[in-house]
Amino acid sequence: MNMPRVPAAARDPKSTRPATGQRRLSREEERLRYRREVLCLPGPIDAWIQANTSSSTCARARSGSGSGSGSDPRCPLAAEEVCCMLQMQRTRPPAPADGGVFEDPETFTLYLALAGPAGTGDHPSIVRSRRMVLQTYEGWPESLDAPDWAAWRPGQTVAFRQRRVNVAAFLRAAVRSEDIIAPLIDALAFFHV
């Protein structure tokens, strides 16, 4: 008597082989799925950066059909807009004194500076806020729990524009430390119509 073939995935629930009709996930797809489902990543800051720097958002905003979010930062800013400039700094720990094989993880710091119109009339000027720490991460950039911005080149600047009220709402929702958020909100309040 011939028995029907049962897929390996159905026989063994721990099997990594996909069930019939499913394709095998690539390592990158597995990594992204694990980050999303288990680690709840990307976090709010990574999601904000992705939403404002995606090429489709930039193209839509540049063509005039967008809300100004993510548009070309080289164009003149509207009175209610600010340019958000993000930069990552990587700090390497000192080498082990005993020459051992174990080393401490690196520290990654994401800085935010805002630029916006200050003044009214025919000649508004652009004023830039001082650079402030938005988030820090201690670990390795290839770790599953690493934020996406930890893989940037050190010193690389990512810039996009957004309405002041949207930036303030994002900062209040995403940044939990009053020490970090207070100077950012003050900088937003400085840029006036």
PDB file of C-alpha atoms in Angstrom:
ATOM      1  CA  MET A   1       0.000   0.000   0.000  1.00  0.00           C
ATOM      2  CA  ASN A   2       1.417   3.406  -1.025  1.00  0.00           C
ATOM      3  CA  MET A   3       1.225   6.158   1.556  1.00  0.00           C
ATOM      4  CA  PRO A   4       0.883   9.777   0.397  1.00  0.00           C
ATOM      5  CA  ARG A   5       4.025  11.865   0.818  1.00  0.00           C
ATOM      6  CA  VAL A   6       3.841  14.290   3.697  1.00  0.00           C
ATOM      7  CA  PRO A   7       6.018  17.408   3.451  1.00  0.00           C
ATOM      8  CA  ALA A   8       8.896  17.543   5.936  1.00  0.00           C
ATOM      9  CA  ALA A   9       7.521  20.749   7.445  1.00  0.00           C
ATOM     10  CA  ALA A  10       4.250  18.972   8.273  1.00  0.00           C
ATOM     11  CA  ARG A  11       6.021  15.982   9.873  1.00  0.00           C
ATOM     12  CA  ASP A  12       8.464  18.001  11.951  1.00  0.00           C
ATOM     13  CA  PRO A  13       7.193  21.346  13.315  1.00  0.00           C
ATOM     14  CA  LYS A  14      10.800  22.439  14.012  1.00  0.00           C
ATOM     15  CA  SER A  15      11.818  21.886  10.405  1.00  0.00           C
ATOM     16  CA  THR A  16      13.239  24.909   8.625  1.00  0.00           C
ATOM     17  CA  ARG A  17      12.005  23.620   5.290  1.00  0.00           C
ATOM     18  CA  PRO A  18       8.956  25.474   4.013  1.00  0.00           C
ATOM     19  CA  ALA A  19       5.663  23.627   3.612  1.00  0.00           C
ATOM     20  CA  THR A  20       4.542  22.788   0.087  1.00  0.00           C
ATOM     21  CA  GLY A  21       3.600  25.898  -1.866  1.00  0.00           C
ATOM     22  CA  GLN A  22       5.690  28.250   0.256  1.00  0.00           C
ATOM     23  CA  ARG A  23       9.011  29.678  -0.731  1.00  0.00           C
ATOM     24  CA  ARG A  24      12.010  29.691   1.550  1.00  0.00           C
ATOM     25  CA  LEU A  25      12.790  33.070   3.096  1.00  0.00           C
ATOM     26  CA  SER A  26      16.180  34.622   2.466  1.00  0.00           C
ATOM     27  CA  ARG A  27      18.392  35.421   5.441  1.00  0.00           C
ATOM     28  CA  GLU A  28      17.588  39.113   5.071  1.00  0.00           C
ATOM     29  CA  GLU A  29      13.839  38.408   4.999  1.00  0.00           C
ATOM     30  CA  GLU A  30      14.170  36.195   8.087  1.00  0.00           C
ATOM     31  CA  ARG A  31      16.181  38.910   9.816  1.00  0.00           C
ATOM     32  CA  LEU A  32      13.602  41.604   8.992  1.00  0.00           C
ATOM     33  CA  ARG A  33      10.722  39.356  10.054  1.00  0.00           C
ATOM     34  CA  TYR A  34      12.414  38.538  13.380  1.00  0.00           C
ATOM     35  CA  ARG A  35      13.171  42.220  14.011  1.00  0.00           C
ATOM     36  CA  ARG A  36       9.555  43.173  13.260  1.00  0.00           C
ATOM     37  CA  GLU A  37       7.732  40.344  15.070  1.00  0.00           C
ATOM     38  CA  VAL A  38       9.997  39.609  18.040  1.00  0.00           C
ATOM     39  CA  LEU A  39      11.969  42.792  18.687  1.00  0.00           C
ATOM     40  CA  CYS A  40       9.211  45.204  17.520  1.00  0.00           C
ATOM     41  CA  LEU A  41      11.684  47.027  15.291  1.00  0.00           C
ATOM     42  CA  PRO A  42      12.064  49.396  13.577  1.00  0.00           C
ATOM     43  CA  GLY A  43      11.466  51.674  16.516  1.00  0.00           C
ATOM     44  CA  PRO A  44       9.725  55.043  16.289  1.00  0.00           C
ATOM     45  CA  ILE A  45      12.897  56.969  15.407  1.00  0.00           C
ATOM     46  CA  ASP A  46      13.903  54.547  12.632  1.00  0.00           C
ATOM     47  CA  ALA A  47      10.331  54.546  11.304  1.00  0.00           C
ATOM     48  CA  TRP A  48      10.300  58.389  11.298  1.00  0.00           C
ATOM     49  CA  ILE A  49      13.598  58.509   9.397  1.00  0.00           C
ATOM     50  CA  GLN A  50      12.421  55.898   6.865  1.00  0.00           C
ATOM     51  CA  ALA A  51       9.110  57.673   6.303  1.00  0.00           C
ATOM     52  CA  ASN A  52      10.820  61.004   5.652  1.00  0.00           C
ATOM     53  CA  THR A  53      13.714  59.785   3.518  1.00  0.00           C
ATOM     54  CA  SER A  54      12.024  57.238   1.264  1.00  0.00           C
ATOM     55  CA  SER A  55      12.481  58.056  -2.416  1.00  0.00           C
ATOM     56  CA  SER A  56       8.738  57.907  -3.103  1.00  0.00           C
ATOM     57  CA  THR A  57       8.049  60.473  -0.361  1.00  0.00           C
ATOM     58  CA  CYS A  58      10.834  62.733  -1.645  1.00  0.00           C
ATOM     59  CA  ALA A  59       9.644  62.494  -5.241  1.00  0.00           C
ATOM     60  CA  ARG A  60       6.014  63.182  -4.279  1.00  0.00           C
ATOM     61  CA  ALA A  61       6.987  66.167  -2.141  1.00  0.00           C
ATOM     62  CA  ARG A  62       9.340  67.601  -4.791  1.00  0.00           C
ATOM     63  CA  SER A  63       6.633  67.382  -7.441  1.00  0.00           C
ATOM     64  CA  GLY A  64       4.352  69.488  -5.275  1.00  0.00           C
ATOM     65  CA  SER A  65       1.801  66.768  -4.550  1.00  0.00           C
ATOM     66  CA  GLY A  66       3.169  65.999  -1.084  1.00  0.00           C
ATOM     67  CA  SER A  67       2.718  67.741   2.224  1.00  0.00           C
ATOM     68  CA  GLY A  68       6.306  68.977   2.336  1.00  0.00           C
ATOM     69  CA  SER A  69       7.430  66.035   4.418  1.00  0.00           C
ATOM     70  CA  GLY A  70      10.635  64.575   3.075  1.00  0.00           C
ATOM     71  CA  SER A  71      11.019  67.084   0.258  1.00  0.00           C
ATOM     72  CA  ASP A  72      14.321  68.360  -1.072  1.00  0.00           C
ATOM     73  CA  PRO A  73      16.097  70.171   1.787  1.00  0.00           C
ATOM     74  CA  ARG A  74      17.905  72.475  -0.689  1.00  0.00           C
ATOM     75  CA  CYS A  75      14.658  74.213  -1.698  1.00  0.00           C
ATOM     76  CA  PRO A  76      13.611  77.268   0.313  1.00  0.00           C
ATOM     77  CA  LEU A  77      11.755  76.416   3.504  1.00  0.00           C
ATOM     78  CA  ALA A  78       8.170  77.494   3.959  1.00  0.00           C
ATOM     79  CA  ALA A  79       7.376  79.513   7.072  1.00  0.00           C
ATOM     80  CA  GLU A  80       5.919  76.491   8.905  1.00  0.00           C
ATOM     81  CA  GLU A  81       8.733  74.091   7.920  1.00  0.00           C
ATOM     82  CA  VAL A  82      12.055  73.120   9.442  1.00  0.00           C
ATOM     83  CA  CYS A  83      14.911  71.143   7.955  1.00  0.00           C
ATOM     84  CA  CYS A  84      15.821  68.154  10.132  1.00  0.00           C
ATOM     85  CA  MET A  85      19.494  67.185   9.869  1.00  0.00           C
ATOM     86  CA  LEU A  86      20.529  63.857  11.368  1.00  0.00           C
ATOM     87  CA  GLN A  87      24.099  62.725  11.879  1.00  0.00           C
ATOM     88  CA  MET A  88      25.543  59.574  13.452  1.00  0.00           C
ATOM     89  CA  GLN A  89      28.725  59.498  15.497  1.00  0.00           C
ATOM     90  CA  ARG A  90      30.482  56.226  16.330  1.00  0.00           C
ATOM     91  CA  THR A  91      32.630  55.956  19.465  1.00  0.00           C
ATOM     92  CA  ARG A  92      34.977  53.011  19.700  1.00  0.00           C
ATOM     93  CA  PRO A  93      35.910  51.742  23.161  1.00  0.00           C
ATOM     94  CA  PRO A  94      39.569  51.648  24.157  1.00  0.00           C
ATOM     95  CA  ALA A  95      41.421  48.465  23.219  1.00  0.00           C
ATOM     96  CA  PRO A  96      41.714  45.907  26.020  1.00  0.00           C
ATOM     97  CA  ALA A  97      44.819  46.633  28.109  1.00  0.00           C
ATOM     98  CA  ASP A  98      45.725  42.970  28.393  1.00  0.00           C
ATOM     99  CA  GLY A  99      45.537  42.424  24.624  1.00  0.00           C
ATOM    100  CA  GLY A 100      42.648  39.997  25.092  1.00  0.00           C
ATOM    101  CA  VAL A 101      40.217  38.902  22.448  1.00  0.00           C
ATOM    102  CA  PHE A 102      37.156  40.378  24.147  1.00  0.00           C
ATOM    103  CA  GLU A 103      36.252  43.968  23.505  1.00  0.00           C
ATOM    104  CA  ASP A 104      33.475  46.252  24.637  1.00  0.00           C
ATOM    105  CA  PRO A 105      30.737  47.229  22.189  1.00  0.00           C
ATOM    106  CA  GLU A 106      30.824  50.529  20.354  1.00  0.00           C
ATOM    107  CA  THR A 107      28.541  53.448  21.175  1.00  0.00           C
ATOM    108  CA  PHE A 108      26.500  55.058  18.411  1.00  0.00           C
ATOM    109  CA  THR A 109      24.937  58.480  18.912  1.00  0.00           C
ATOM    110  CA  LEU A 110      22.300  59.973  16.609  1.00  0.00           C
ATOM    111  CA  TYR A 111      22.275  63.769  16.610  1.00  0.00           C
ATOM    112  CA  LEU A 112      19.491  66.047  15.407  1.00  0.00           C
ATOM    113  CA  ALA A 113      19.876  69.677  14.379  1.00  0.00           C
ATOM    114  CA  LEU A 114      17.018  71.793  13.107  1.00  0.00           C
ATOM    115  CA  ALA A 115      17.152  74.690  10.665  1.00  0.00           C
ATOM    116  CA  GLY A 116      14.261  76.946   9.933  1.00  0.00           C
ATOM    117  CA  PRO A 117      13.186  80.430   8.998  1.00  0.00           C
ATOM    118  CA  ALA A 118      13.679  83.051  11.695  1.00  0.00           C
ATOM    119  CA  GLY A 119      12.164  86.337  10.744  1.00  0.00           C
ATOM    120  CA  THR A 120       9.436  87.616   8.525  1.00  0.00           C
ATOM    121  CA  GLY A 121       9.116  89.955   5.602  1.00  0.00           C
ATOM    122  CA  ASP A 122      11.024  89.954   2.351  1.00  0.00           C
ATOM    123  CA  HIS A 123      14.312  88.625   3.759  1.00  0.00           C
ATOM    124  CA  PRO A 124      13.749  85.819   6.254  1.00  0.00           C
ATOM    125  CA  SER A 125      16.984  84.241   7.411  1.00  0.00           C
ATOM    126  CA  ILE A 126      17.702  80.585   8.071  1.00  0.00           C
ATOM    127  CA  VAL A 127      18.818  79.822  11.604  1.00  0.00           C
ATOM    128  CA  ARG A 128      20.271  76.487  12.668  1.00  0.00           C
ATOM    129  CA  SER A 129      19.849  75.050  16.155  1.00  0.00           C
ATOM    130  CA  ARG A 130      22.706  73.438  17.993  1.00  0.00           C
ATOM    131  CA  ARG A 131      23.127  69.698  17.549  1.00  0.00           C
ATOM    132  CA  MET A 132      21.303  67.611  20.159  1.00  0.00           C
ATOM    133  CA  VAL A 133      21.357  63.902  21.007  1.00  0.00           C
ATOM    134  CA  LEU A 134      18.244  62.166  19.696  1.00  0.00           C
ATOM    135  CA  GLN A 135      19.162  58.557  20.540  1.00  0.00           C
ATOM    136  CA  THR A 136      22.125  56.424  21.599  1.00  0.00           C
ATOM    137  CA  TYR A 137      22.806  52.746  21.019  1.00  0.00           C
ATOM    138  CA  GLU A 138      25.533  50.604  22.558  1.00  0.00           C
ATOM    139  CA  GLY A 139      26.345  47.455  20.631  1.00  0.00           C
ATOM    140  CA  TRP A 140      27.398  46.343  17.177  1.00  0.00           C
ATOM    141  CA  PRO A 141      25.770  47.717  14.018  1.00  0.00           C
ATOM    142  CA  GLU A 142      25.152  44.228  12.615  1.00  0.00           C
ATOM    143  CA  SER A 143      23.237  43.088  15.723  1.00  0.00           C
ATOM    144  CA  LEU A 144      19.559  42.277  15.275  1.00  0.00           C
ATOM    145  CA  ASP A 145      18.562  44.878  17.857  1.00  0.00           C
ATOM    146  CA  ALA A 146      20.654  47.672  16.297  1.00  0.00           C
ATOM    147  CA  PRO A 147      18.736  50.648  14.943  1.00  0.00           C
ATOM    148  CA  ASP A 148      19.011  51.107  11.183  1.00  0.00           C
ATOM    149  CA  TRP A 149      20.886  54.402  11.544  1.00  0.00           C
ATOM    150  CA  ALA A 150      23.765  52.593  13.339  1.00  0.00           C
ATOM    151  CA  ALA A 151      24.823  51.248   9.924  1.00  0.00           C
ATOM    152  CA  TRP A 152      25.306  54.754   8.479  1.00  0.00           C
ATOM    153  CA  ARG A 153      28.787  56.033   7.708  1.00  0.00           C
ATOM    154  CA  PRO A 154      30.064  58.056  10.687  1.00  0.00           C
ATOM    155  CA  GLY A 155      29.580  61.744   9.965  1.00  0.00           C
ATOM    156  CA  GLN A 156      27.044  61.129   7.184  1.00  0.00           C
ATOM    157  CA  THR A 157      24.266  63.732   7.268  1.00  0.00           C
ATOM    158  CA  VAL A 158      20.693  62.841   6.363  1.00  0.00           C
ATOM    159  CA  ALA A 159      18.422  65.846   5.871  1.00  0.00           C
ATOM    160  CA  PHE A 160      14.740  66.279   5.158  1.00  0.00           C
ATOM    161  CA  ARG A 161      12.114  68.904   5.786  1.00  0.00           C
ATOM    162  CA  GLN A 162       8.971  68.626   7.816  1.00  0.00           C
ATOM    163  CA  ARG A 163       6.348  70.916   9.323  1.00  0.00           C
ATOM    164  CA  ARG A 164       7.267  72.221  12.790  1.00  0.00           C
ATOM    165  CA  VAL A 165       4.096  70.878  14.396  1.00  0.00           C
ATOM    166  CA  ASN A 166       4.769  67.390  12.991  1.00  0.00           C
ATOM    167  CA  VAL A 167       8.335  67.395  14.342  1.00  0.00           C
ATOM    168  CA  ALA A 168       7.114  68.544  17.761  1.00  0.00           C
ATOM    169  CA  ALA A 169       4.412  65.846  17.831  1.00  0.00           C
ATOM    170  CA  PHE A 170       6.928  63.170  16.828  1.00  0.00           C
ATOM    171  CA  LEU A 171       9.429  64.262  19.487  1.00  0.00           C
ATOM    172  CA  ARG A 172       6.795  64.266  22.224  1.00  0.00           C
ATOM    173  CA  ALA A 173       5.669  60.755  21.235  1.00  0.00           C
ATOM    174  CA  ALA A 174       9.038  59.119  20.515  1.00  0.00           C
ATOM    175  CA  VAL A 175      11.530  60.692  22.903  1.00  0.00           C
ATOM    176  CA  ARG A 176      10.937  59.807  26.526  1.00  0.00           C
ATOM    177  CA  SER A 177      13.646  61.896  28.179  1.00  0.00           C
ATOM    178  CA  GLU A 178      12.702  65.460  29.129  1.00  0.00           C
ATOM    179  CA  ASP A 179      16.408  66.363  29.100  1.00  0.00           C
ATOM    180  CA  ILE A 180      16.523  65.558  25.385  1.00  0.00           C
ATOM    181  CA  ILE A 181      13.122  66.821  24.294  1.00  0.00           C
ATOM    182  CA  ALA A 182      13.101  70.221  26.056  1.00  0.00           C
ATOM    183  CA  PRO A 183      15.907  71.821  23.978  1.00  0.00           C
ATOM    184  CA  LEU A 184      14.428  70.385  20.772  1.00  0.00           C
ATOM    185  CA  ILE A 185      10.987  71.833  21.484  1.00  0.00           C
ATOM    186  CA  ASP A 186      12.632  75.160  22.432  1.00  0.00           C
ATOM    187  CA  ALA A 187      14.463  75.142  19.088  1.00  0.00           C
ATOM    188  CA  LEU A 188      11.184  74.512  17.257  1.00  0.00           C
ATOM    189  CA  ALA A 189       9.513  77.367  19.133  1.00  0.00           C
ATOM    190  CA  PHE A 190      12.365  79.697  18.103  1.00  0.00           C
ATOM    191  CA  PHE A 191      11.563  79.262  14.417  1.00  0.00           C
ATOM    192  CA  HIS A 192       8.596  81.538  13.904  1.00  0.00           C
ATOM    193  CA  VAL A 193       6.440  82.729  11.058  1.00  0.00           C
TER     194      VAL A 193
END
